[in-house]
mmCIF file of C-alpha atoms in Angstrom:
data_model
loop_
_atom_site.group_PDB
_atom_site.id
_atom_site.type_symbol
_atom_site.label_atom_id
_atom_site.label_comp_id
_atom_site.label_asym_id
_atom_site.label_seq_id
_atom_site.Cartn_x
_atom_site.Cartn_y
_atom_site.Cartn_z
ATOM 1 C CA MET A 11 175.056 -105.419 -152.497
ATOM 2 C CA LYS A 12 176.835 -103.877 -149.507
ATOM 3 C CA PRO A 13 176.249 -100.151 -148.920
ATOM 4 C CA ASP A 14 179.148 -97.710 -149.040
ATOM 5 C CA ILE A 15 180.194 -95.955 -145.839
ATOM 6 C CA TYR A 16 182.316 -92.790 -145.792
ATOM 7 C CA LEU A 17 184.231 -92.188 -142.580
ATOM 8 C CA LEU A 18 186.435 -89.252 -141.510
ATOM 9 C CA ILE A 19 188.785 -89.333 -138.492
ATOM 10 C CA ILE A 20 190.434 -86.100 -137.297
ATOM 11 C CA ASP A 21 193.440 -86.557 -135.015
ATOM 12 C CA ASP A 22 196.919 -85.154 -134.509
ATOM 13 C CA ASP A 23 198.355 -88.676 -134.886
ATOM 14 C CA SER A 24 197.935 -91.203 -137.679
ATOM 15 C CA GLN A 25 194.903 -93.431 -137.157
ATOM 16 C CA ARG A 26 195.837 -96.000 -139.812
ATOM 17 C CA LYS A 27 195.735 -98.889 -137.323
ATOM 18 C CA GLU A 28 192.332 -97.843 -135.977
ATOM 19 C CA ILE A 29 190.957 -97.327 -139.493
ATOM 20 C CA GLY A 30 192.040 -100.872 -140.347
ATOM 21 C CA GLU A 31 190.171 -102.198 -137.310
ATOM 22 C CA ILE A 32 187.004 -100.330 -138.278
ATOM 23 C CA GLU A 33 187.205 -101.548 -141.881
ATOM 24 C CA ARG A 34 187.674 -105.147 -140.726
ATOM 25 C CA GLY A 35 184.829 -104.791 -138.236
ATOM 26 C CA LEU A 36 182.432 -103.699 -140.992
ATOM 27 C CA LYS A 37 183.819 -105.841 -143.793
ATOM 28 C CA GLY A 38 180.843 -108.192 -143.902
ATOM 29 C CA SER A 39 178.163 -105.512 -143.998
ATOM 30 C CA HIS A 40 179.609 -102.364 -145.585
ATOM 31 C CA ASN A 41 182.187 -101.080 -148.048
ATOM 32 C CA VAL A 42 184.145 -98.607 -145.914
ATOM 33 C CA HIS A 43 185.910 -95.586 -147.431
ATOM 34 C CA SER A 44 188.042 -94.010 -144.697
ATOM 35 C CA PHE A 45 189.858 -90.691 -144.519
ATOM 36 C CA ASN A 46 192.276 -89.527 -141.819
ATOM 37 C CA LEU A 47 192.958 -85.800 -141.472
ATOM 38 C CA ARG A 48 196.124 -85.519 -139.358
ATOM 39 C CA THR A 49 196.148 -82.041 -137.847
ATOM 40 C CA SER A 50 199.918 -82.160 -137.167
ATOM 41 C CA ALA A 51 200.764 -82.732 -140.844
ATOM 42 C CA PRO A 52 203.215 -80.177 -142.349
ATOM 43 C CA GLU A 53 200.611 -78.721 -144.714
ATOM 44 C CA PHE A 54 198.525 -77.571 -141.733
ATOM 45 C CA ARG A 55 201.314 -75.775 -139.856
ATOM 46 C CA ILE A 56 201.574 -72.045 -139.237
ATOM 47 C CA GLU A 57 204.262 -70.546 -141.465
ATOM 48 C CA GLY A 58 207.644 -70.751 -139.729
ATOM 49 C CA SER A 59 206.248 -72.817 -136.837
ATOM 50 C CA ASN A 60 205.506 -76.408 -135.880
ATOM 51 C CA ASP A 61 202.107 -75.387 -134.471
ATOM 52 C CA ALA A 62 198.948 -76.251 -136.381
ATOM 53 C CA ASP A 63 196.914 -73.493 -138.029
ATOM 54 C CA PHE A 64 193.197 -74.023 -137.376
ATOM 55 C CA GLU A 65 192.257 -71.991 -140.453
ATOM 56 C CA LYS A 66 194.247 -74.435 -142.594
ATOM 57 C CA ILE A 67 192.595 -77.335 -140.776
ATOM 58 C CA LYS A 68 189.161 -75.917 -141.652
ATOM 59 C CA ILE A 69 190.200 -75.576 -145.287
ATOM 60 C CA GLY A 70 191.388 -79.199 -145.235
ATOM 61 C CA ILE A 71 188.095 -80.415 -143.781
ATOM 62 C CA THR A 72 186.108 -78.389 -146.314
ATOM 63 C CA LYS A 73 188.182 -79.815 -149.165
ATOM 64 C CA LEU A 74 187.409 -83.365 -148.024
ATOM 65 C CA PHE A 75 183.688 -82.637 -147.789
ATOM 66 C CA ASN A 76 183.757 -81.098 -151.260
ATOM 67 C CA GLU A 77 185.551 -84.148 -152.666
ATOM 68 C CA VAL A 78 183.570 -86.839 -150.858
ATOM 69 C CA GLY A 79 180.243 -85.033 -150.507
ATOM 70 C CA HIS A 80 178.868 -86.684 -147.374
ATOM 71 C CA PHE A 81 180.340 -88.566 -144.418
ATOM 72 C CA HIS A 82 178.282 -91.133 -142.530
ATOM 73 C CA LEU A 83 180.376 -90.478 -139.415
ATOM 74 C CA VAL A 84 183.082 -87.987 -138.416
ATOM 75 C CA LEU A 85 185.246 -88.839 -135.404
ATOM 76 C CA THR A 86 187.481 -86.239 -133.809
ATOM 77 C CA ASP A 87 189.988 -86.418 -131.000
ATOM 78 C CA PHE A 88 189.579 -83.825 -128.250
ATOM 79 C CA ARG A 89 193.275 -83.052 -127.704
ATOM 80 C CA LEU A 90 194.447 -81.703 -131.064
ATOM 81 C CA ASN A 91 196.543 -78.597 -130.399
ATOM 82 C CA ALA A 92 197.280 -76.004 -127.727
ATOM 83 C CA SER A 93 195.196 -73.373 -129.550
ATOM 84 C CA PHE A 94 192.180 -75.475 -130.609
ATOM 85 C CA ASP A 95 190.530 -78.761 -129.702
ATOM 86 C CA GLY A 96 187.890 -81.248 -130.809
ATOM 87 C CA LEU A 97 185.010 -79.052 -129.651
ATOM 88 C CA ASP A 98 186.273 -76.286 -131.942
ATOM 89 C CA VAL A 99 186.179 -78.834 -134.769
ATOM 90 C CA VAL A 100 182.646 -79.860 -133.796
ATOM 91 C CA GLU A 101 181.506 -76.228 -133.812
ATOM 92 C CA PHE A 102 182.983 -75.731 -137.292
ATOM 93 C CA LEU A 103 181.312 -78.902 -138.584
ATOM 94 C CA ARG A 104 177.949 -77.959 -137.099
ATOM 95 C CA LYS A 105 178.131 -74.510 -138.685
ATOM 96 C CA ASN A 106 178.714 -75.929 -142.150
ATOM 97 C CA TRP A 107 177.289 -79.478 -142.175
ATOM 98 C CA ASP A 108 174.717 -79.488 -139.423
ATOM 99 C CA THR A 109 173.369 -83.003 -140.017
ATOM 100 C CA VAL A 110 176.636 -84.954 -140.213
ATOM 101 C CA PRO A 111 176.958 -87.476 -137.336
ATOM 102 C CA ILE A 112 179.928 -86.624 -135.089
ATOM 103 C CA MET A 113 181.623 -88.677 -132.372
ATOM 104 C CA LEU A 114 184.101 -87.000 -130.004
ATOM 105 C CA TYR A 115 186.738 -89.093 -128.237
ATOM 106 C CA SER A 116 189.330 -88.298 -125.578
ATOM 107 C CA GLY A 117 191.968 -89.994 -123.467
ATOM 108 C CA LEU A 118 190.373 -88.268 -120.465
ATOM 109 C CA ILE A 119 186.678 -87.420 -120.695
ATOM 110 C CA SER A 120 187.189 -85.165 -117.658
ATOM 111 C CA ASP A 121 189.264 -82.877 -119.913
ATOM 112 C CA VAL A 122 186.219 -82.354 -122.107
ATOM 113 C CA VAL A 123 184.096 -81.536 -119.075
ATOM 114 C CA LYS A 124 186.666 -79.021 -117.777
ATOM 115 C CA ARG A 125 186.881 -77.381 -121.198
ATOM 116 C CA ILE A 126 183.115 -76.904 -121.294
ATOM 117 C CA LEU A 127 183.086 -75.503 -117.757
ATOM 118 C CA ASN A 128 186.196 -73.396 -118.431
ATOM 119 C CA THR A 129 187.879 -74.653 -115.287
ATOM 120 C CA THR A 130 191.172 -76.302 -114.338
ATOM 121 C CA ALA A 131 189.884 -77.631 -111.015
ATOM 122 C CA SER A 132 190.993 -81.170 -110.242
ATOM 123 C CA GLN A 133 187.711 -82.035 -108.509
ATOM 124 C CA LEU A 134 184.243 -81.368 -109.918
ATOM 125 C CA ASN A 135 180.959 -81.584 -108.031
ATOM 126 C CA LYS A 136 177.799 -83.257 -109.328
ATOM 127 C CA GLU A 137 176.194 -79.963 -110.337
ATOM 128 C CA GLN A 138 179.189 -79.069 -112.492
ATOM 129 C CA ILE A 139 179.186 -82.457 -114.177
ATOM 130 C CA VAL A 140 175.442 -82.253 -114.900
ATOM 131 C CA SER A 141 175.904 -78.746 -116.295
ATOM 132 C CA ALA A 142 178.718 -79.920 -118.576
ATOM 133 C CA ILE A 143 176.698 -82.869 -119.851
ATOM 134 C CA SER A 144 173.767 -80.571 -120.614
ATOM 135 C CA GLU A 145 176.069 -78.217 -122.499
ATOM 136 C CA LEU A 146 177.590 -81.126 -124.391
ATOM 137 C CA PHE A 147 174.128 -82.089 -125.658
ATOM 138 C CA ASN A 148 173.943 -78.714 -127.393
ATOM 139 C CA TYR A 149 176.729 -79.814 -129.723
ATOM 140 C CA HIS A 150 174.393 -82.556 -131.076
ATOM 141 C CA ILE A 151 177.100 -85.202 -131.184
ATOM 142 C CA VAL A 152 176.459 -88.929 -131.464
ATOM 143 C CA ASP A 153 178.604 -89.738 -128.435
ATOM 144 C CA CYS A 154 181.553 -88.624 -126.316
ATOM 145 C CA VAL A 155 183.703 -91.671 -125.643
ATOM 146 C CA SER A 156 187.051 -92.798 -124.309
ATOM 147 C CA ARG A 157 189.882 -92.924 -126.826
ATOM 148 C CA LEU A 158 190.300 -96.599 -125.999
ATOM 149 C CA ASP A 159 186.684 -97.321 -126.964
ATOM 150 C CA TYR A 160 186.138 -95.201 -130.047
ATOM 151 C CA VAL A 161 186.860 -97.952 -132.605
ATOM 152 C CA LYS A 162 184.275 -100.263 -131.027
ATOM 153 C CA LYS A 163 181.777 -97.424 -130.628
ATOM 154 C CA ALA A 164 182.201 -96.371 -134.257
ATOM 155 C CA ILE A 165 181.682 -99.925 -135.515
ATOM 156 C CA ASN A 166 178.566 -100.352 -133.377
ATOM 157 C CA TYR A 167 177.133 -97.024 -134.521
ATOM 158 C CA LEU A 168 177.656 -97.794 -138.209
ATOM 159 C CA ARG A 169 176.413 -101.369 -137.865
ATOM 160 C CA LYS A 170 173.081 -100.355 -136.359
ATOM 161 C CA ASP A 171 172.138 -98.517 -139.547
ATOM 162 C CA ARG A 172 172.634 -101.501 -141.842
ATOM 163 C CA GLU A 173 170.217 -100.072 -144.390
ATOM 164 C CA ILE A 174 171.385 -96.558 -145.164
ATOM 165 C CA SER A 175 168.441 -94.156 -145.202
ATOM 166 C CA PHE A 176 166.931 -92.962 -148.459
ATOM 167 C CA ARG A 177 167.922 -89.375 -147.600
ATOM 168 C CA THR A 178 171.575 -90.286 -147.026
ATOM 169 C CA THR A 179 171.696 -92.398 -150.194
ATOM 170 C CA LEU A 180 170.149 -89.581 -152.228
ATOM 171 C CA ILE A 181 172.657 -87.040 -150.883
ATOM 172 C CA CYS A 182 175.586 -89.343 -151.700
ATOM 173 C CA LEU A 183 174.309 -89.979 -155.228
ATOM 174 C CA LEU A 184 173.799 -86.274 -155.871
ATOM 175 C CA TYR A 185 177.306 -85.448 -154.652
ATOM 176 C CA GLY A 186 178.679 -88.314 -156.749
ATOM 177 C CA HIS A 187 177.272 -86.687 -159.884
ATOM 178 C CA GLY A 188 177.661 -83.146 -158.620
ATOM 179 C CA ASP A 189 178.372 -81.362 -161.909
ATOM 180 C CA ILE A 190 175.160 -82.489 -163.637
ATOM 181 C CA VAL A 191 172.646 -79.657 -164.023
ATOM 182 C CA PHE A 192 169.040 -80.373 -163.010
ATOM 183 C CA ASN A 193 166.538 -79.483 -165.745
ATOM 184 C CA SER A 194 163.618 -81.781 -165.028
ATOM 185 C CA CYS A 195 160.211 -81.665 -163.364
ATOM 186 C CA PHE A 196 160.749 -79.170 -160.528
ATOM 187 C CA PRO A 197 161.084 -75.627 -161.967
ATOM 188 C CA GLU A 198 162.202 -74.074 -158.662
ATOM 189 C CA PHE A 199 165.489 -76.021 -158.783
ATOM 190 C CA LYS A 200 165.960 -75.882 -162.543
ATOM 191 C CA GLY A 201 169.522 -74.906 -163.443
ATOM 192 C CA LYS A 202 171.016 -76.001 -160.114
ATOM 193 C CA LYS A 203 173.816 -78.541 -160.099
ATOM 194 C CA PHE A 204 173.233 -81.810 -158.285
ATOM 195 C CA ARG A 205 175.914 -80.764 -155.777
ATOM 196 C CA GLU A 206 173.946 -77.618 -154.930
ATOM 197 C CA ILE A 207 170.760 -79.619 -154.400
ATOM 198 C CA ALA A 208 172.638 -82.093 -152.166
ATOM 199 C CA GLU A 209 173.907 -79.203 -150.023
ATOM 200 C CA ILE A 210 170.380 -77.784 -149.741
ATOM 201 C CA ILE A 211 168.996 -81.148 -148.590
ATOM 202 C CA GLU A 212 171.865 -81.817 -146.175
ATOM 203 C CA ARG A 213 171.833 -78.365 -144.592
ATOM 204 C CA LYS A 214 168.032 -77.988 -144.735
ATOM 205 C CA SER A 215 168.592 -74.492 -146.094
ATOM 206 C CA ASP A 216 165.519 -74.432 -148.353
ATOM 207 C CA GLN A 217 162.110 -75.829 -147.354
ATOM 208 C CA ARG A 218 161.451 -76.640 -151.004
ATOM 209 C CA SER A 219 163.964 -79.494 -150.772
ATOM 210 C CA ASP A 220 161.222 -81.740 -149.322
ATOM 211 C CA GLU A 221 158.986 -80.876 -152.270
ATOM 212 C CA TRP A 222 161.828 -81.638 -154.686
ATOM 213 C CA THR A 223 162.482 -85.011 -153.020
ATOM 214 C CA LYS A 224 158.776 -85.870 -153.195
ATOM 215 C CA ALA A 225 158.702 -84.942 -156.895
ATOM 216 C CA MET A 226 161.681 -87.217 -157.556
ATOM 217 C CA LEU A 227 159.995 -90.099 -155.718
ATOM 218 C CA GLU A 228 156.846 -89.603 -157.778
ATOM 219 C CA GLN A 229 158.895 -89.629 -160.987
ATOM 220 C CA THR A 230 160.700 -92.791 -159.871
ATOM 221 C CA LEU A 231 157.414 -94.511 -159.031
ATOM 222 C CA ALA A 232 155.939 -93.503 -162.397
ATOM 223 C CA TYR A 233 158.993 -94.951 -164.147
ATOM 224 C CA LEU A 234 158.762 -98.210 -162.189
ATOM 225 C CA VAL A 235 155.050 -98.547 -163.037
ATOM 226 C CA LYS A 236 155.761 -97.902 -166.707
ATOM 227 C CA ILE A 237 158.555 -100.494 -167.060
ATOM 228 C CA ASN A 238 156.442 -102.998 -165.127
ATOM 229 C CA GLU A 239 153.567 -102.828 -167.623
#
């Protein structure tokens, strides 16, 4: 049985062609569920303007996460709008879903470097480049790649994790049954919805989540032993 993969691409242009390439590239190993948030879409515009409203973009991203639950990879273009860019998107994602894998792509990687250094200089020295790379690491992204390469890079990244981790699978299952209320063997989480527990595990917001996961594994093992008798 092929594992399910949930993919989100954020760009000001439609990425339908690129999504098709990614889905075909993973067809033999994964079931790919792709979503494309187009930041230039009418529903994201500032009232009375053709410019995008970043607050509406954030609401759109949040809505997708609430509907899907967990993405195995989020890709975002760097050049999105005059008032915000891909790094702003990354910062928003990190603030709310700090473990989601993110890949940033750009037509000119030098634009990303200049944005980080807050400079418009046409030439950058080695020290500036090293400083920008170090700063980029702080965003905890999977990779920063050329726009021309992002499809191949995304396929390679998703292929290398052919067996989705137990943690990721658990989070996806919990989100998939998010409205069920937990009333079982771990009193500390009794009364919480599965969606709430998934958010706790994903965001690492409660140290007891490891204890809860261990308790669920023990229950699963006990069940497997029982039906094997």
